PDB file of N, CA and C in Angstrom:
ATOM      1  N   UNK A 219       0.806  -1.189   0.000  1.00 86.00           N
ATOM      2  CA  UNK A 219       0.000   0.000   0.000  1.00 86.00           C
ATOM      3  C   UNK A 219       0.853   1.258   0.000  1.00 86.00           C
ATOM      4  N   UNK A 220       2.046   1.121  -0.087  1.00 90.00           N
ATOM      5  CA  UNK A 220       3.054   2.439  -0.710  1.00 90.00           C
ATOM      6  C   UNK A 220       3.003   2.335  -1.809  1.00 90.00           C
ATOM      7  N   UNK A 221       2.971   3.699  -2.139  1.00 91.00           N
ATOM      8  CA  UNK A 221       3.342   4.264  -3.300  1.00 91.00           C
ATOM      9  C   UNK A 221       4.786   5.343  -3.402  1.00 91.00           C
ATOM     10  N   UNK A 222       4.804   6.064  -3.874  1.00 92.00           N
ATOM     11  CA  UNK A 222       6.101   7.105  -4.480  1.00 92.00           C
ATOM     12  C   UNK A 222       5.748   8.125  -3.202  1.00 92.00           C
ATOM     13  N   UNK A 223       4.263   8.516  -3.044  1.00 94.00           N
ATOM     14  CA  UNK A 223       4.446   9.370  -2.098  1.00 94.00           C
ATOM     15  C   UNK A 223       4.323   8.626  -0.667  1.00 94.00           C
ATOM     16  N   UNK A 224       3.876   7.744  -0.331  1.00 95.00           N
ATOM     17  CA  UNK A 224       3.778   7.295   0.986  1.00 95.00           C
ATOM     18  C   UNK A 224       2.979   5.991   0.917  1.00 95.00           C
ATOM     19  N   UNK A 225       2.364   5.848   2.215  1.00 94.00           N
ATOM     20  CA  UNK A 225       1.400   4.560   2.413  1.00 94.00           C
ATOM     21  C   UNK A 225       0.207   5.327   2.433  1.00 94.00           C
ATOM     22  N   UNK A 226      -0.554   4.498   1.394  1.00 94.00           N
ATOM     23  CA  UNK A 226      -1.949   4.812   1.453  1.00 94.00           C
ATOM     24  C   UNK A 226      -2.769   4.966   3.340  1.00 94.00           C
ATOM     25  N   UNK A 227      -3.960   6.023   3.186  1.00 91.00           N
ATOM     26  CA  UNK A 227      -4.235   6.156   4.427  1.00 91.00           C
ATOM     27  C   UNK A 227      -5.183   4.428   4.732  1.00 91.00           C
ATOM     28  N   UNK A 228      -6.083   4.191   3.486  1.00 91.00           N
ATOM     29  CA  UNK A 228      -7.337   2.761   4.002  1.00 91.00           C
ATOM     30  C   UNK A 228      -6.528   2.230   2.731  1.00 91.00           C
ATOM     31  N   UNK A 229      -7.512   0.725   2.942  1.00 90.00           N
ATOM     32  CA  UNK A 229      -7.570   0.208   1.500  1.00 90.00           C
ATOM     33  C   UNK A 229      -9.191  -0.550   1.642  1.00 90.00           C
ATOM     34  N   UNK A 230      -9.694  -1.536   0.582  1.00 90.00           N
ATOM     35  CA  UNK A 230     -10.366  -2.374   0.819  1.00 90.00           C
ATOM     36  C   UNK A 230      -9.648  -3.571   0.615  1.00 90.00           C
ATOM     37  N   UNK A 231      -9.632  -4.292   1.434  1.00 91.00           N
ATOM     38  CA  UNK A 231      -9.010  -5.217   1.704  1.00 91.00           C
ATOM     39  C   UNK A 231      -7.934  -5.345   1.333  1.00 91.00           C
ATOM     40  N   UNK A 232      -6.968  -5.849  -0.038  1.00 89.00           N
ATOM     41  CA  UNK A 232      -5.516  -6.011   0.062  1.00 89.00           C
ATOM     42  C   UNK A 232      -5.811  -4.546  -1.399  1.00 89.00           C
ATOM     43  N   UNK A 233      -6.801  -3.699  -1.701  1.00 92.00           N
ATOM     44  CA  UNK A 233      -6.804  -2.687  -3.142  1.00 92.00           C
ATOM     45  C   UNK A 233      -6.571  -1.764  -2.087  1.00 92.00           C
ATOM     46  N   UNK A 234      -5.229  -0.548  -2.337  1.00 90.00           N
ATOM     47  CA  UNK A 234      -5.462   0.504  -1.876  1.00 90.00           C
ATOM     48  C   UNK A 234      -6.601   1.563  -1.935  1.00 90.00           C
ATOM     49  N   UNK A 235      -7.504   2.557  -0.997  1.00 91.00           N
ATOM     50  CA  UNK A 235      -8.387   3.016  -1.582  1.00 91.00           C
ATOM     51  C   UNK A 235      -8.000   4.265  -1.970  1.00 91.00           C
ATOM     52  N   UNK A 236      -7.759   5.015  -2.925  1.00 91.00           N
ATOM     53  CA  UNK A 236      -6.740   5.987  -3.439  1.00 91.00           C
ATOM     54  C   UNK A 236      -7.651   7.371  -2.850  1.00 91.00           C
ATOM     55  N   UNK A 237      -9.117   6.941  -2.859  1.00 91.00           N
ATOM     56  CA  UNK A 237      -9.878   8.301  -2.637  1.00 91.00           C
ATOM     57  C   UNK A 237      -9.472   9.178  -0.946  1.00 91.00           C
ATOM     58  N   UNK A 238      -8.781   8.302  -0.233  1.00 91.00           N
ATOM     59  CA  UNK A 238      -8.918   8.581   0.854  1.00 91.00           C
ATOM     60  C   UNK A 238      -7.364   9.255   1.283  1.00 91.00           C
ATOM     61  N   UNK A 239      -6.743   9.035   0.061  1.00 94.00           N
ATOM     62  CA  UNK A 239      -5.350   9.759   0.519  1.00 94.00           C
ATOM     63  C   UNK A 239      -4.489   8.948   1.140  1.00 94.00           C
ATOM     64  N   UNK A 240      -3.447   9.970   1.892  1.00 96.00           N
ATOM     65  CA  UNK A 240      -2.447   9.731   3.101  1.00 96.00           C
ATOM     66  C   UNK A 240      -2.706  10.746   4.192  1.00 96.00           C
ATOM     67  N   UNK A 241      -2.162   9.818   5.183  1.00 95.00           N
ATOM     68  CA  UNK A 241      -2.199  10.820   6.319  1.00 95.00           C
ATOM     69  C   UNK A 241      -1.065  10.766   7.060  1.00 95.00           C
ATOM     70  N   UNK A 242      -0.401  11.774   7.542  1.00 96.00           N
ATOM     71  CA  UNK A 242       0.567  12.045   8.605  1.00 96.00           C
ATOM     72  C   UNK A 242       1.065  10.746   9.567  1.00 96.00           C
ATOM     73  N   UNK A 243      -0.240  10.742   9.811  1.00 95.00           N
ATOM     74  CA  UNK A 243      -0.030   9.892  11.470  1.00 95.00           C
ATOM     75  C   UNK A 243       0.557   8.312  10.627  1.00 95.00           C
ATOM     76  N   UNK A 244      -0.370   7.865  10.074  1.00 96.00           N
ATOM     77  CA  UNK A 244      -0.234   6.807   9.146  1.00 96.00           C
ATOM     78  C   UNK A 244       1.759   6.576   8.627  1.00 96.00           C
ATOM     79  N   UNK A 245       2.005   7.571   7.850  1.00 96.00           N
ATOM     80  CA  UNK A 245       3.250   7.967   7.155  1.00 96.00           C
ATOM     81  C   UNK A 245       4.497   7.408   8.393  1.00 96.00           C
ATOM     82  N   UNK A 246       4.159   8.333   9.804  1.00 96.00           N
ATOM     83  CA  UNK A 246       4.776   7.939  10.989  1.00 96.00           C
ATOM     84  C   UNK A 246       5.181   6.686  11.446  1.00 96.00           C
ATOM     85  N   UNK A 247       4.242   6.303  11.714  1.00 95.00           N
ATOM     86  CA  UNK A 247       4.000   4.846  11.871  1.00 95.00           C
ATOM     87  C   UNK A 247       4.929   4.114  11.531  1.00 95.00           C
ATOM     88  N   UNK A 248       4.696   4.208   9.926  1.00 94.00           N
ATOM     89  CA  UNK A 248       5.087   3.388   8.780  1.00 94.00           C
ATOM     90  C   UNK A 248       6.817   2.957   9.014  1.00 94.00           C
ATOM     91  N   UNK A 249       7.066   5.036   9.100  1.00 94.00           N
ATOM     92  CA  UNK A 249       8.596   5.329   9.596  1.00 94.00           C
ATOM     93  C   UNK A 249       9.281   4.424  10.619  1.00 94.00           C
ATOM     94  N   UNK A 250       8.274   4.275  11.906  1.00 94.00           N
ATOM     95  CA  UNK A 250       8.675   3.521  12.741  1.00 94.00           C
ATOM     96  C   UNK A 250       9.128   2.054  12.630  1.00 94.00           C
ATOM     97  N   UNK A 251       8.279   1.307  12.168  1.00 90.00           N
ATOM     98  CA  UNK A 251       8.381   0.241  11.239  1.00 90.00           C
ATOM     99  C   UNK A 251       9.407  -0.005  10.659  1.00 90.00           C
ATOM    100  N   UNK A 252       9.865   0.491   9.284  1.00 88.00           N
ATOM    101  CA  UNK A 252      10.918   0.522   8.614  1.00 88.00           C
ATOM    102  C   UNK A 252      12.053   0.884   9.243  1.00 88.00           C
ATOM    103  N   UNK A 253      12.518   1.719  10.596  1.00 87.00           N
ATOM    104  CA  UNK A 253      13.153   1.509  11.533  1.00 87.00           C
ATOM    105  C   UNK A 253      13.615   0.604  12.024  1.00 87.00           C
ATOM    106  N   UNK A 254      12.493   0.084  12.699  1.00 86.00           N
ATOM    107  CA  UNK A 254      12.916  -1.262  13.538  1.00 86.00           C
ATOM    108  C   UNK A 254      13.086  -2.512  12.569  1.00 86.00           C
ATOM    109  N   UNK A 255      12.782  -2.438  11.476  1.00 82.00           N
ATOM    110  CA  UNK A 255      13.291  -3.282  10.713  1.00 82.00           C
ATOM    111  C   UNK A 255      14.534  -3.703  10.288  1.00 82.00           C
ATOM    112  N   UNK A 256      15.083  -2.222   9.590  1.00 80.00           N
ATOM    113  CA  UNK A 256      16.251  -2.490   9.577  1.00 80.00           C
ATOM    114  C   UNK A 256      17.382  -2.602  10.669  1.00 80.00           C
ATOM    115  N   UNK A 257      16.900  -2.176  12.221  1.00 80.00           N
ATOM    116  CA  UNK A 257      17.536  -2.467  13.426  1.00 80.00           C
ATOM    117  C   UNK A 257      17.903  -3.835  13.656  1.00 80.00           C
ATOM    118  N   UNK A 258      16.968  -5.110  12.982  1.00 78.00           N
ATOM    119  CA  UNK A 258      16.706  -6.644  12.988  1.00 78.00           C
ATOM    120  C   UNK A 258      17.996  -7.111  12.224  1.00 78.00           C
ATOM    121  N   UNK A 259      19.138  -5.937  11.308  1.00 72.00           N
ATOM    122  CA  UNK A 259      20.118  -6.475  10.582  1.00 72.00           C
ATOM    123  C   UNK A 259      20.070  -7.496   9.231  1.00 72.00           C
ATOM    124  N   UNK A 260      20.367  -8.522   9.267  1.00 57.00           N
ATOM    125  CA  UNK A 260      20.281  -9.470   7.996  1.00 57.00           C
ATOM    126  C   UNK A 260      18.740  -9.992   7.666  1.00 57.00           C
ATOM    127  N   UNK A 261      17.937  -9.995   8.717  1.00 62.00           N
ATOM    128  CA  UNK A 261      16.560 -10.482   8.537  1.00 62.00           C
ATOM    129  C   UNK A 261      15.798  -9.719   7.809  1.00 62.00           C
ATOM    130  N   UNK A 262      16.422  -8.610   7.547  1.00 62.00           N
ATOM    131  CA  UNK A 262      15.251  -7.375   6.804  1.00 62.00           C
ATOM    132  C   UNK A 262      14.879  -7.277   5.516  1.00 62.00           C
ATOM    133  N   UNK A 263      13.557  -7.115   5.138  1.00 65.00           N
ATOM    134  CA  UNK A 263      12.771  -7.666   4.108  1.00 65.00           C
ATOM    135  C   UNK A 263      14.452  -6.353   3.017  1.00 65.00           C
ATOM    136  N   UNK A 264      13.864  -6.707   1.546  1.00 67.00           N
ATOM    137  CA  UNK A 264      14.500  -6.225   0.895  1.00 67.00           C
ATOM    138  C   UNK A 264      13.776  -4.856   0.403  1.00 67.00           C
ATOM    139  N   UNK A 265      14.252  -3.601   0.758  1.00 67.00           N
ATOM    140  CA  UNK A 265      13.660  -2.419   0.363  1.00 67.00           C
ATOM    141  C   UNK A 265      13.416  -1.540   1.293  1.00 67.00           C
ATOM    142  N   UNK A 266      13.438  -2.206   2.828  1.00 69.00           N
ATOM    143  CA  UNK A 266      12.995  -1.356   4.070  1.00 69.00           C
ATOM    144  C   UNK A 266      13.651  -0.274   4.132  1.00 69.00           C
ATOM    145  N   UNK A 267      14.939   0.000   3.477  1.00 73.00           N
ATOM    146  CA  UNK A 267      15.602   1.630   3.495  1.00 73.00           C
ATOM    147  C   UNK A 267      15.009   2.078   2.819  1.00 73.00           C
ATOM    148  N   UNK A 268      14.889   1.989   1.293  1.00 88.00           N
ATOM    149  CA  UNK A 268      14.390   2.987   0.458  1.00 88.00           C
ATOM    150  C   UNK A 268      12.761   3.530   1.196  1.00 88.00           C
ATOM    151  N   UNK A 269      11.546   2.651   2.043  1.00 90.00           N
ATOM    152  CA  UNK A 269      10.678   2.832   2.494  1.00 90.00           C
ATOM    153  C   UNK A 269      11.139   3.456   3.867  1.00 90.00           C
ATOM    154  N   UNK A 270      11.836   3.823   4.544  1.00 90.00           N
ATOM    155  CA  UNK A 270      12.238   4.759   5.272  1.00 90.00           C
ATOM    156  C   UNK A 270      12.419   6.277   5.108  1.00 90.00           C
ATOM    157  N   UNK A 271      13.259   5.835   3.602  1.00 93.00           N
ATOM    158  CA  UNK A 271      13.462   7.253   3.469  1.00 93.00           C
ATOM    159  C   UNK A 271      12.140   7.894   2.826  1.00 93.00           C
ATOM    160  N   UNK A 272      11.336   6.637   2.315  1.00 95.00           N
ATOM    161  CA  UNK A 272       9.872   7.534   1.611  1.00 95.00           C
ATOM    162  C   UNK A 272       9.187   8.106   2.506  1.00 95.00           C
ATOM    163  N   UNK A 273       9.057   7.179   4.028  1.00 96.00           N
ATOM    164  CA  UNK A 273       8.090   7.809   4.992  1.00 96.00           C
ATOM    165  C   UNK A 273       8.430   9.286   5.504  1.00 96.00           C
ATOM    166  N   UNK A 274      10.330   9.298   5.736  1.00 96.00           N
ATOM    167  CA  UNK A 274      10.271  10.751   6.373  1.00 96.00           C
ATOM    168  C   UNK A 274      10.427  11.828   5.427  1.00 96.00           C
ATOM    169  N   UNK A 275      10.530  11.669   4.087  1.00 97.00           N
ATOM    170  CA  UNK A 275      10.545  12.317   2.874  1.00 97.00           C
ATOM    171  C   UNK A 275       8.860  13.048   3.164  1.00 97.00           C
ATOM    172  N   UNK A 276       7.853  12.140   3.299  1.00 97.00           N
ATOM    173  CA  UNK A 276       6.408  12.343   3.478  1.00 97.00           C
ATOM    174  C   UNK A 276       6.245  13.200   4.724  1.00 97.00           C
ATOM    175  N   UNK A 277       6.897  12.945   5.999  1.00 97.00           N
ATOM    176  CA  UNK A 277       6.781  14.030   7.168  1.00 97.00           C
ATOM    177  C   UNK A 277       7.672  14.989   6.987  1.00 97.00           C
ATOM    178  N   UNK A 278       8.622  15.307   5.818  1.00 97.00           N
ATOM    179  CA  UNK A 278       9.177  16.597   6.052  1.00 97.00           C
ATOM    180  C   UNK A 278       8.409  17.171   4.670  1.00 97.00           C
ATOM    181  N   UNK A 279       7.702  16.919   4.183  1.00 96.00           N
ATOM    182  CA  UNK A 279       6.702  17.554   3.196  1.00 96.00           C
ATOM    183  C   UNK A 279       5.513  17.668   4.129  1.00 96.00           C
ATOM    184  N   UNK A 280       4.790  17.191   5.228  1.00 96.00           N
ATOM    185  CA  UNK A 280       3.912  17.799   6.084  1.00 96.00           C
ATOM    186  C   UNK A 280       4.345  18.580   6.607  1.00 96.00           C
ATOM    187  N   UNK A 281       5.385  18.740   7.303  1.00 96.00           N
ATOM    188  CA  UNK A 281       5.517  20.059   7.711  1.00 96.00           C
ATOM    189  C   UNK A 281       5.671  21.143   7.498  1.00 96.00           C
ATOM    190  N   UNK A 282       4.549  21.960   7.691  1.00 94.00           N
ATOM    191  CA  UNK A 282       4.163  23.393   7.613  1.00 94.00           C
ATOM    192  C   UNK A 282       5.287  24.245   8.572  1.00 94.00           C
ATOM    193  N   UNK A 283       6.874  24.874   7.826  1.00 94.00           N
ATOM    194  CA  UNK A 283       7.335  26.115   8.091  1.00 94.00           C
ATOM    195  C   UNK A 283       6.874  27.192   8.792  1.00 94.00           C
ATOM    196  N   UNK A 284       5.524  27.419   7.902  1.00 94.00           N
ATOM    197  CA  UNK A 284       5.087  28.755   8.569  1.00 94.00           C
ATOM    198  C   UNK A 284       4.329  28.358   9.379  1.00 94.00           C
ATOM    199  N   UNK A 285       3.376  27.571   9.879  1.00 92.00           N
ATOM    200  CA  UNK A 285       3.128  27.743  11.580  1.00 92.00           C
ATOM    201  C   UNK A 285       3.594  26.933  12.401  1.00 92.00           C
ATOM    202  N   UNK A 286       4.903  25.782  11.926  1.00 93.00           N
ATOM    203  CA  UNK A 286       5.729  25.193  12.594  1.00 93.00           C
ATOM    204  C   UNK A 286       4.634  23.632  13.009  1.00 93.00           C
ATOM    205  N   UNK A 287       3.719  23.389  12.202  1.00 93.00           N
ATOM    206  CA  UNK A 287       2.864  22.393  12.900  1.00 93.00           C
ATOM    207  C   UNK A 287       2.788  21.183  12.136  1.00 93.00           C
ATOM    208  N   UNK A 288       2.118  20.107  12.057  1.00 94.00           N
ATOM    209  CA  UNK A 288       2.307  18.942  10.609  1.00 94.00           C
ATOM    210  C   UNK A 288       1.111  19.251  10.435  1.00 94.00           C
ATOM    211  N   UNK A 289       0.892  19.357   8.628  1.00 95.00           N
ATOM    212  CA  UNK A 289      -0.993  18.788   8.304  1.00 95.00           C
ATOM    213  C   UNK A 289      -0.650  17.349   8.393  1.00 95.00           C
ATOM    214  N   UNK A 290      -2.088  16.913   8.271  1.00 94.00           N
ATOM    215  CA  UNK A 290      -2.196  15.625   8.160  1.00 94.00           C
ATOM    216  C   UNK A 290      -2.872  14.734   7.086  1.00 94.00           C
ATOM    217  N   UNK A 291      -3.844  15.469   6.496  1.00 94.00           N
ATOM    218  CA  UNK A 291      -4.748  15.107   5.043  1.00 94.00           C
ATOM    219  C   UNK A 291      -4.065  15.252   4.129  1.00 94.00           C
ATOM    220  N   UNK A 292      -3.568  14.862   3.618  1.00 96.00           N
ATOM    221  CA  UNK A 292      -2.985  14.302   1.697  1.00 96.00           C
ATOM    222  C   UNK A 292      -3.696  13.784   0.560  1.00 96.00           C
ATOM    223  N   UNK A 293      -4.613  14.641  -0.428  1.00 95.00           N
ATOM    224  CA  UNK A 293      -5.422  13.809  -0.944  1.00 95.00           C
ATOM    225  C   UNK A 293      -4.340  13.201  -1.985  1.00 95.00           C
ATOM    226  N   UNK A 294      -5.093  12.016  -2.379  1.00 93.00           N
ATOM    227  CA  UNK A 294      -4.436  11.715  -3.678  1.00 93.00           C
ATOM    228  C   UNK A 294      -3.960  12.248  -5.065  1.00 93.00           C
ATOM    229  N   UNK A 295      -4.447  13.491  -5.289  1.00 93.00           N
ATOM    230  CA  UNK A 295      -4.226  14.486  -6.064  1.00 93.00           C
ATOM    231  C   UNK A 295      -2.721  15.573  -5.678  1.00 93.00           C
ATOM    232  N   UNK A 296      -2.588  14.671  -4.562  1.00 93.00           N
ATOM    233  CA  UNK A 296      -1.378  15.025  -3.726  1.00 93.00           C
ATOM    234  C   UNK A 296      -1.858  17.066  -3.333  1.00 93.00           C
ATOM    235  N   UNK A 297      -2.794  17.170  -2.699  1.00 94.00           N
ATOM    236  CA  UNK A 297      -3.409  18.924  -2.015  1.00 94.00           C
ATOM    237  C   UNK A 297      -3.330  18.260  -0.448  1.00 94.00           C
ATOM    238  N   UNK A 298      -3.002  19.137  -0.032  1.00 94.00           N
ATOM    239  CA  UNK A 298      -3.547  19.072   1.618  1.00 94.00           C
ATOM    240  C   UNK A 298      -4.893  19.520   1.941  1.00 94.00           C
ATOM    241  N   UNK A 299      -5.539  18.670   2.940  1.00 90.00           N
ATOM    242  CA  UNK A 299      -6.875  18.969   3.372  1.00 90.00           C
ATOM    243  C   UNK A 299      -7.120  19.541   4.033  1.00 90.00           C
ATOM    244  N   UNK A 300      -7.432  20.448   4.792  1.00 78.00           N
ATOM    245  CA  UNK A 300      -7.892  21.562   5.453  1.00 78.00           C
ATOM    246  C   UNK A 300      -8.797  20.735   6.282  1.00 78.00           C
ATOM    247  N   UNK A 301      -9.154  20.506   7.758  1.00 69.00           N
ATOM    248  CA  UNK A 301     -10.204  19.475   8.277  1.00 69.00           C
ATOM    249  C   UNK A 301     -11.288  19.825   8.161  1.00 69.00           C
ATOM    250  N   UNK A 302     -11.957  20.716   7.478  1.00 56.00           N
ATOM    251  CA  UNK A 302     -13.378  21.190   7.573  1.00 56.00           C
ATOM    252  C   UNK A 302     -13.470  20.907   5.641  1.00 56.00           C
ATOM    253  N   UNK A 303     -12.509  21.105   4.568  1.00 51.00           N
ATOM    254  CA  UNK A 303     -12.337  20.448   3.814  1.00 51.00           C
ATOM    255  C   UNK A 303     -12.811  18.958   3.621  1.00 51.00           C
ATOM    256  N   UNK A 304     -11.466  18.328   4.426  1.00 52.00           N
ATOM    257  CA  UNK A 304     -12.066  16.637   4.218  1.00 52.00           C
ATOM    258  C   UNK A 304     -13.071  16.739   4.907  1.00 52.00           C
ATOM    259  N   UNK A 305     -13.698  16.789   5.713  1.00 52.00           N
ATOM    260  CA  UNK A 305     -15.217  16.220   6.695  1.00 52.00           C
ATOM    261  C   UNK A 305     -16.178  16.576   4.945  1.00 52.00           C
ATOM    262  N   UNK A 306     -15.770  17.331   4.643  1.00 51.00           N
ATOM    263  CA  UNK A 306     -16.921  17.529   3.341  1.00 51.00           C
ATOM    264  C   UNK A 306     -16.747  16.473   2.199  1.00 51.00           C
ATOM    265  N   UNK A 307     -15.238  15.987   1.872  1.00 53.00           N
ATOM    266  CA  UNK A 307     -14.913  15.542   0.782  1.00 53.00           C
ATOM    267  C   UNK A 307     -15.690  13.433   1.366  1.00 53.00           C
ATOM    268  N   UNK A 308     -15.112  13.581   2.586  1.00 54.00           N
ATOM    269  CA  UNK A 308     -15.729  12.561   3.210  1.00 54.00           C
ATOM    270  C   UNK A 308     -17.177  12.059   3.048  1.00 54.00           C
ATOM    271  N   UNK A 309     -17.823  12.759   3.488  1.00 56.00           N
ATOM    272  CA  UNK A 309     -19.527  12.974   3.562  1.00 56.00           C
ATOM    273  C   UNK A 309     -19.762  12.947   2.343  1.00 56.00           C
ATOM    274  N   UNK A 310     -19.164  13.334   1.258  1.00 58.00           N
ATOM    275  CA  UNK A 310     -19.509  13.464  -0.113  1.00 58.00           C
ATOM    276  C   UNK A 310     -19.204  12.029  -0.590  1.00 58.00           C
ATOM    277  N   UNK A 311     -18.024  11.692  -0.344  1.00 58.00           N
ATOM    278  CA  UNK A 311     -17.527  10.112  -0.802  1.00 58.00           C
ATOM    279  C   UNK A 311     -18.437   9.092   0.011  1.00 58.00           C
ATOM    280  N   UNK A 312     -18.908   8.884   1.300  1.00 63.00           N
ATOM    281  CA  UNK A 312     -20.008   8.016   1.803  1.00 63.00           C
ATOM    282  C   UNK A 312     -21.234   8.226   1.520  1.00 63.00           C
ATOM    283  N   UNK A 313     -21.721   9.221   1.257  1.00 58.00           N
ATOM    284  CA  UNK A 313     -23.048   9.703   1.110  1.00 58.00           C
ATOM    285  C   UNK A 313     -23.362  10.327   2.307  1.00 58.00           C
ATOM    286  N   UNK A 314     -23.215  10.626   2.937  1.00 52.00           N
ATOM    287  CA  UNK A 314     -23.481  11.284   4.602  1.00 52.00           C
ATOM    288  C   UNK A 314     -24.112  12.300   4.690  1.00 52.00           C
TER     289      UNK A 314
END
């Protein structure tokens, strides 16, 4: 469920769901992961660096300079979401 820019935020079942983006927290995670992976030495799947460097590549593109804070919404169109944004794009994609 990575792609070039990160790990997808959902999927349905093993299909990423592309409508729903990435998110911050998600991206983190991921980071952590690919961390402790390669901490494991010879056991580590093949690629866990290059997916390291994608995750914090993804949190130093959330972070917002000017008010020093992370967004967290990434649509797939690669825009940031504004949270009163997605709650709409959301409701629109479920029917809500």
């Amino acid at each position: 469920m990575t792609d070039l820019t990160g790990i997808v935020e959902h999927a349905v079942f093993t299909v990423p769901n592309y409508p729903e983006g990435y998110s911050t927290d998600d991206n983190a995670r991921a980071l952590i992961v690919a961390i402790l992976l390669e901490e494991l030495g010879s056991s580590i799947p093949a690629g866990s660096s290059d997916l390291a460097a994608r995750y914090l590549a993804f949190l130093w593109l959330a972070f917002d300079p000017t008010t020093k804070r992370f967004r967290n919404c990434l649509s797939y169109e690669r825009q940031w979401q504004e949270p009163e944004v997605r709650k709409t794009v959301m409701a629109a994609h479920y029917g809500d």
